[in-house]
Amino acid sequence: MTISDRHRRILDAVQQAGQLGVTQLAELTGTSEMTVRRDLEQLADQGMLERYRGGARSLTLRGEEPPFAVRMHEGSDAKRRIAEAVAGLIADGEAVVLDSGTTCLEVARLLTPRRLTVMPLSVHAANALVGAPQLRLLLPGGEPRPDELALTGPLAQASLAALRFDTAILGCCGLTAAGLTAYDLADAAIKRAIIASAHRVIAVADPAKFSRTALAFVAPVSALDMVVTTDDASDEDTTALAAAGAIVHKV
């Protein structure tokens, strides 16, 4: 098991259980307690969990959005595959609006060599796109949410209302046949404005999102033209999404 795999297993276990002891984590990972203690110190320094004497606890409650730093390390291979598929669906010359979130950030990184007009709704994505030689970068207004750095508020909504895009790449916190949901009310309002501003809406979601419903309702599945996910998504989930009105593309 690599260090990255061990860290991911520790994070998943702590988040699911709420808190775990060093002995339990050593048994789970098949390593020594000394190694686990070093792992926990590193993860705590990165803001991914809280260290206490003898163990670690999750920084998030169930039903709350995990910190951006945690999500960056979750399902990184799946996010890259989804991002590659989405980038392949965008033609040169398009105007694209890019939502916040870790998967959308992966899409932003792949768009840097392309001849496109892109407006990102995240400071993280804007930083990834700055300096791209052929890309026309549009910066919206808005107030960045702490940690996530997603741009929200009336200035961001006004920027979206003033423009019309060929394609919107939309992140999601939860996506079921009942609709798209977000953890944050201000973020939900921005997502609705993104949908209204674009001719084509592509949602990006790893399979875990299909069993999750967050606080704020964004839109019905029929508002999405396509959902891009990975090939390990269950047939039950993808069939339900297709029946609700979206094309589901597995990668």
Tab-separated table of C-alpha atoms in Angstrom:
chain	number	residue	atom	x	y	z
A	1	MET	CA	0.000	0.000	0.000
A	2	THR	CA	1.407	3.402	-0.985
A	3	ILE	CA	1.437	6.374	1.408
A	4	SER	CA	-1.265	8.047	-0.686
A	5	ASP	CA	-3.476	4.934	-0.528
A	6	ARG	CA	-2.897	4.636	3.223
A	7	HIS	CA	-3.809	8.284	3.792
A	8	ARG	CA	-6.956	7.881	1.718
A	9	ARG	CA	-7.981	4.769	3.677
A	10	ILE	CA	-7.375	6.554	6.984
A	11	LEU	CA	-9.413	9.588	5.888
A	12	ASP	CA	-12.311	7.443	4.647
A	13	ALA	CA	-12.377	5.406	7.860
A	14	VAL	CA	-12.201	8.416	10.171
A	15	GLN	CA	-14.864	10.288	8.230
A	16	GLN	CA	-17.210	7.298	8.272
A	17	ALA	CA	-16.699	6.499	11.962
A	18	GLY	CA	-16.398	10.080	13.213
A	19	GLN	CA	-13.234	9.221	15.149
A	20	LEU	CA	-10.840	6.280	15.448
A	21	GLY	CA	-7.892	5.335	17.617
A	22	VAL	CA	-4.314	4.768	16.489
A	23	THR	CA	-4.550	1.033	17.253
A	24	GLN	CA	-7.676	0.644	15.117
A	25	LEU	CA	-6.091	2.534	12.224
A	26	ALA	CA	-2.903	0.459	12.455
A	27	GLU	CA	-4.970	-2.724	12.140
A	28	LEU	CA	-6.953	-1.241	9.252
A	29	THR	CA	-3.860	-0.238	7.262
A	30	GLY	CA	-1.598	-3.119	8.264
A	31	THR	CA	1.135	-0.776	9.502
A	32	SER	CA	2.696	0.066	12.853
A	33	GLU	CA	1.173	2.498	15.310
A	34	MET	CA	4.248	4.718	14.887
A	35	THR	CA	3.587	4.944	11.141
A	36	VAL	CA	-0.064	5.764	11.743
A	37	ARG	CA	0.886	8.525	14.191
A	38	ARG	CA	3.119	10.097	11.532
A	39	ASP	CA	0.314	9.786	8.980
A	40	LEU	CA	-2.141	11.474	11.324
A	41	GLU	CA	0.269	14.342	12.003
A	42	GLN	CA	0.679	14.902	8.243
A	43	LEU	CA	-3.070	14.766	7.605
A	44	ALA	CA	-3.770	17.117	10.512
A	45	ASP	CA	-1.166	19.590	9.196
A	46	GLN	CA	-3.026	19.584	5.852
A	47	GLY	CA	-6.345	20.341	7.582
A	48	MET	CA	-7.887	16.985	6.678
A	49	LEU	CA	-8.670	15.740	10.190
A	50	GLU	CA	-8.252	16.699	13.841
A	51	ARG	CA	-5.575	14.954	15.859
A	52	TYR	CA	-6.087	14.063	19.513
A	53	ARG	CA	-3.982	11.997	21.871
A	54	GLY	CA	-4.432	8.375	20.821
A	55	GLY	CA	-6.359	8.942	17.612
A	56	ALA	CA	-8.069	11.323	15.200
A	57	ARG	CA	-11.551	12.663	14.532
A	58	SER	CA	-13.278	13.917	11.411
A	59	LEU	CA	-13.615	17.664	10.853
A	60	THR	CA	-17.025	17.255	9.221
A	61	LEU	CA	-20.400	16.163	10.499
A	62	ARG	CA	-22.583	13.874	8.441
A	63	GLY	CA	-24.602	15.931	5.989
A	64	GLU	CA	-22.008	18.729	5.882
A	65	GLU	CA	-19.685	19.411	2.984
A	66	PRO	CA	-16.189	17.967	3.514
A	67	PRO	CA	-13.351	20.524	3.389
A	68	PHE	CA	-11.901	21.291	-0.041
A	69	ALA	CA	-8.504	19.838	0.963
A	70	VAL	CA	-10.151	16.529	1.858
A	71	ARG	CA	-12.148	16.357	-1.372
A	72	MET	CA	-9.053	17.074	-3.449
A	73	HIS	CA	-7.666	13.701	-2.316
A	74	GLU	CA	-10.885	11.726	-2.737
A	75	GLY	CA	-11.371	9.797	-5.966
A	76	SER	CA	-8.594	11.646	-7.806
A	77	ASP	CA	-8.351	9.029	-10.577
A	78	ALA	CA	-12.119	9.115	-11.172
A	79	LYS	CA	-12.094	12.914	-11.326
A	80	ARG	CA	-9.300	12.892	-13.910
A	81	ARG	CA	-11.194	10.392	-16.070
A	82	ILE	CA	-14.380	12.446	-15.857
A	83	ALA	CA	-12.473	15.658	-16.647
A	84	GLU	CA	-10.799	14.096	-19.691
A	85	ALA	CA	-14.180	12.960	-21.034
A	86	VAL	CA	-15.735	16.400	-20.484
A	87	ALA	CA	-12.822	18.198	-22.140
A	88	GLY	CA	-13.350	15.942	-25.157
A	89	LEU	CA	-16.977	17.069	-25.413
A	90	ILE	CA	-16.012	20.749	-25.774
A	91	ALA	CA	-15.142	22.086	-29.243
A	92	ASP	CA	-12.570	24.804	-29.870
A	93	GLY	CA	-14.175	28.228	-30.045
A	94	GLU	CA	-16.878	27.496	-27.474
A	95	ALA	CA	-17.790	29.808	-24.607
A	96	VAL	CA	-17.768	27.747	-21.415
A	97	VAL	CA	-18.886	28.533	-17.862
A	98	LEU	CA	-17.165	26.391	-15.252
A	99	ASP	CA	-18.658	25.722	-11.826
A	100	SER	CA	-16.675	25.398	-8.595
A	101	GLY	CA	-15.590	22.082	-7.054
A	102	THR	CA	-12.693	19.668	-7.319
A	103	THR	CA	-13.851	17.869	-10.482
A	104	CYS	CA	-14.459	21.176	-12.256
A	105	LEU	CA	-10.950	22.208	-11.212
A	106	GLU	CA	-9.614	19.120	-12.998
A	107	VAL	CA	-11.569	20.193	-16.101
A	108	ALA	CA	-10.043	23.689	-15.868
A	109	ARG	CA	-6.524	22.248	-15.882
A	110	LEU	CA	-7.264	20.305	-19.061
A	111	LEU	CA	-8.704	23.353	-20.843
A	112	THR	CA	-5.554	25.485	-20.515
A	113	PRO	CA	-4.100	24.604	-23.973
A	114	ARG	CA	-7.455	25.057	-25.738
A	115	ARG	CA	-8.828	27.931	-27.871
A	116	LEU	CA	-11.886	28.765	-25.753
A	117	THR	CA	-13.622	31.496	-23.809
A	118	VAL	CA	-13.997	30.349	-20.188
A	119	MET	CA	-15.575	31.948	-17.125
A	120	PRO	CA	-14.752	30.044	-13.916
A	121	LEU	CA	-16.901	30.429	-10.799
A	122	SER	CA	-13.997	29.546	-8.525
A	123	VAL	CA	-10.748	31.289	-7.613
A	124	HIS	CA	-9.004	27.891	-7.690
A	125	ALA	CA	-10.081	27.337	-11.310
A	126	ALA	CA	-9.258	30.936	-12.279
A	127	ASN	CA	-5.721	30.461	-10.977
A	128	ALA	CA	-5.396	27.287	-13.049
A	129	LEU	CA	-6.491	29.125	-16.209
A	130	VAL	CA	-4.470	32.345	-15.846
A	131	GLY	CA	-1.781	32.661	-18.525
A	132	ALA	CA	-3.201	30.050	-20.922
A	133	PRO	CA	-1.941	31.315	-24.317
A	134	GLN	CA	-5.022	30.714	-26.502
A	135	LEU	CA	-7.728	30.904	-23.872
A	136	ARG	CA	-9.850	34.004	-23.272
A	137	LEU	CA	-10.464	34.185	-19.528
A	138	LEU	CA	-13.515	36.049	-18.176
A	139	LEU	CA	-13.506	36.778	-14.446
A	140	PRO	CA	-16.899	37.178	-12.749
A	141	GLY	CA	-17.598	39.254	-9.688
A	142	GLY	CA	-18.660	37.697	-6.432
A	143	GLU	CA	-17.648	36.846	-2.909
A	144	PRO	CA	-15.391	33.785	-2.501
A	145	ARG	CA	-16.609	31.255	0.048
A	146	PRO	CA	-13.915	30.414	2.618
A	147	ASP	CA	-11.813	27.325	1.767
A	148	GLU	CA	-13.865	26.417	-1.301
A	149	LEU	CA	-13.206	29.827	-2.949
A	150	ALA	CA	-16.409	29.442	-4.988
A	151	LEU	CA	-17.741	32.816	-6.138
A	152	THR	CA	-21.258	33.536	-4.909
A	153	GLY	CA	-23.587	36.461	-4.299
A	154	PRO	CA	-25.300	39.128	-6.434
A	155	LEU	CA	-22.152	40.155	-8.331
A	156	ALA	CA	-21.551	36.575	-9.496
A	157	GLN	CA	-25.220	36.191	-10.425
A	158	ALA	CA	-25.124	39.470	-12.385
A	159	SER	CA	-22.074	38.253	-14.326
A	160	LEU	CA	-23.918	35.087	-15.304
A	161	ALA	CA	-27.110	36.949	-16.229
A	162	ALA	CA	-25.155	39.204	-18.617
A	163	LEU	CA	-23.716	36.346	-20.690
A	164	ARG	CA	-24.812	33.310	-22.707
A	165	PHE	CA	-22.554	30.274	-22.914
A	166	ASP	CA	-22.389	27.323	-25.268
A	167	THR	CA	-21.645	24.867	-22.464
A	168	ALA	CA	-21.868	24.844	-18.663
A	169	ILE	CA	-19.820	22.364	-16.646
A	170	LEU	CA	-21.696	21.893	-13.401
A	171	GLY	CA	-20.454	20.322	-10.195
A	172	CYS	CA	-22.845	18.806	-7.681
A	173	CYS	CA	-22.956	17.770	-4.046
A	174	GLY	CA	-25.792	15.318	-4.517
A	175	LEU	CA	-27.543	14.015	-7.628
A	176	THR	CA	-30.463	11.597	-7.578
A	177	ALA	CA	-33.544	11.092	-9.735
A	178	ALA	CA	-35.219	13.672	-7.471
A	179	GLY	CA	-32.779	16.341	-8.632
A	180	LEU	CA	-29.489	18.160	-8.139
A	181	THR	CA	-28.665	19.464	-4.643
A	182	ALA	CA	-25.976	21.615	-2.997
A	183	TYR	CA	-24.791	22.025	0.596
A	184	ASP	CA	-24.767	25.821	0.512
A	185	LEU	CA	-27.782	28.028	-0.285
A	186	ALA	CA	-25.688	30.693	-2.016
A	187	ASP	CA	-23.944	28.006	-4.087
A	188	ALA	CA	-27.333	26.582	-5.097
A	189	ALA	CA	-28.395	30.008	-6.389
A	190	ILE	CA	-25.212	30.258	-8.488
A	191	LYS	CA	-25.772	26.786	-9.934
A	192	ARG	CA	-29.289	27.763	-10.992
A	193	ALA	CA	-27.884	30.895	-12.657
A	194	ILE	CA	-25.257	28.773	-14.435
A	195	ILE	CA	-27.962	26.483	-15.816
A	196	ALA	CA	-29.996	29.470	-17.025
A	197	SER	CA	-26.975	30.994	-18.804
A	198	ALA	CA	-25.983	27.991	-20.957
A	199	HIS	CA	-27.294	26.262	-24.064
A	200	ARG	CA	-25.905	22.890	-22.925
A	201	VAL	CA	-25.424	21.761	-19.308
A	202	ILE	CA	-23.048	18.917	-18.437
A	203	ALA	CA	-22.970	17.750	-14.810
A	204	VAL	CA	-19.877	15.991	-13.488
A	205	ALA	CA	-20.357	13.508	-10.645
A	206	ASP	CA	-18.569	10.509	-9.199
A	207	PRO	CA	-20.899	7.606	-8.252
A	208	ALA	CA	-20.890	8.525	-4.547
A	209	LYS	CA	-22.947	11.641	-5.398
A	210	PHE	CA	-25.824	9.444	-6.631
A	211	SER	CA	-26.635	8.268	-3.103
A	212	ARG	CA	-26.393	11.723	-1.532
A	213	THR	CA	-28.921	14.513	-1.061
A	214	ALA	CA	-27.670	17.856	0.254
A	215	LEU	CA	-29.594	20.702	1.889
A	216	ALA	CA	-30.439	23.015	-1.008
A	217	PHE	CA	-32.405	21.958	-4.079
A	218	VAL	CA	-30.870	23.286	-7.312
A	219	ALA	CA	-32.813	21.856	-10.255
A	220	PRO	CA	-34.532	18.718	-11.566
A	221	VAL	CA	-32.476	16.222	-13.559
A	222	SER	CA	-34.339	17.342	-16.695
A	223	ALA	CA	-32.425	20.661	-16.492
A	224	LEU	CA	-29.232	18.727	-17.298
A	225	ASP	CA	-28.367	17.620	-20.818
A	226	MET	CA	-25.725	15.114	-19.754
A	227	VAL	CA	-24.219	13.568	-16.629
A	228	VAL	CA	-20.633	12.341	-16.879
A	229	THR	CA	-19.609	9.744	-14.305
A	230	THR	CA	-17.350	6.691	-14.044
A	231	ASP	CA	-18.083	3.180	-15.274
A	232	ASP	CA	-18.435	1.810	-11.737
A	233	ALA	CA	-21.670	3.760	-11.211
A	234	SER	CA	-24.524	1.347	-10.564
A	235	ASP	CA	-26.986	0.576	-13.350
A	236	GLU	CA	-29.823	1.338	-10.941
A	237	ASP	CA	-28.570	4.893	-10.339
A	238	THR	CA	-27.752	5.683	-13.954
A	239	THR	CA	-31.022	4.218	-15.244
A	240	ALA	CA	-32.964	6.383	-12.769
A	241	LEU	CA	-31.096	9.492	-13.933
A	242	ALA	CA	-31.716	8.641	-17.581
A	243	ALA	CA	-35.414	8.109	-16.893
A	244	ALA	CA	-35.506	11.515	-15.189
A	245	GLY	CA	-34.318	13.204	-18.366
A	246	ALA	CA	-30.501	13.277	-18.647
A	247	ILE	CA	-28.104	11.405	-20.923
A	248	VAL	CA	-25.628	9.494	-18.733
A	249	HIS	CA	-22.113	9.052	-20.069
A	250	LYS	CA	-19.881	6.558	-18.224
A	251	VAL	CA	-16.088	6.706	-18.526
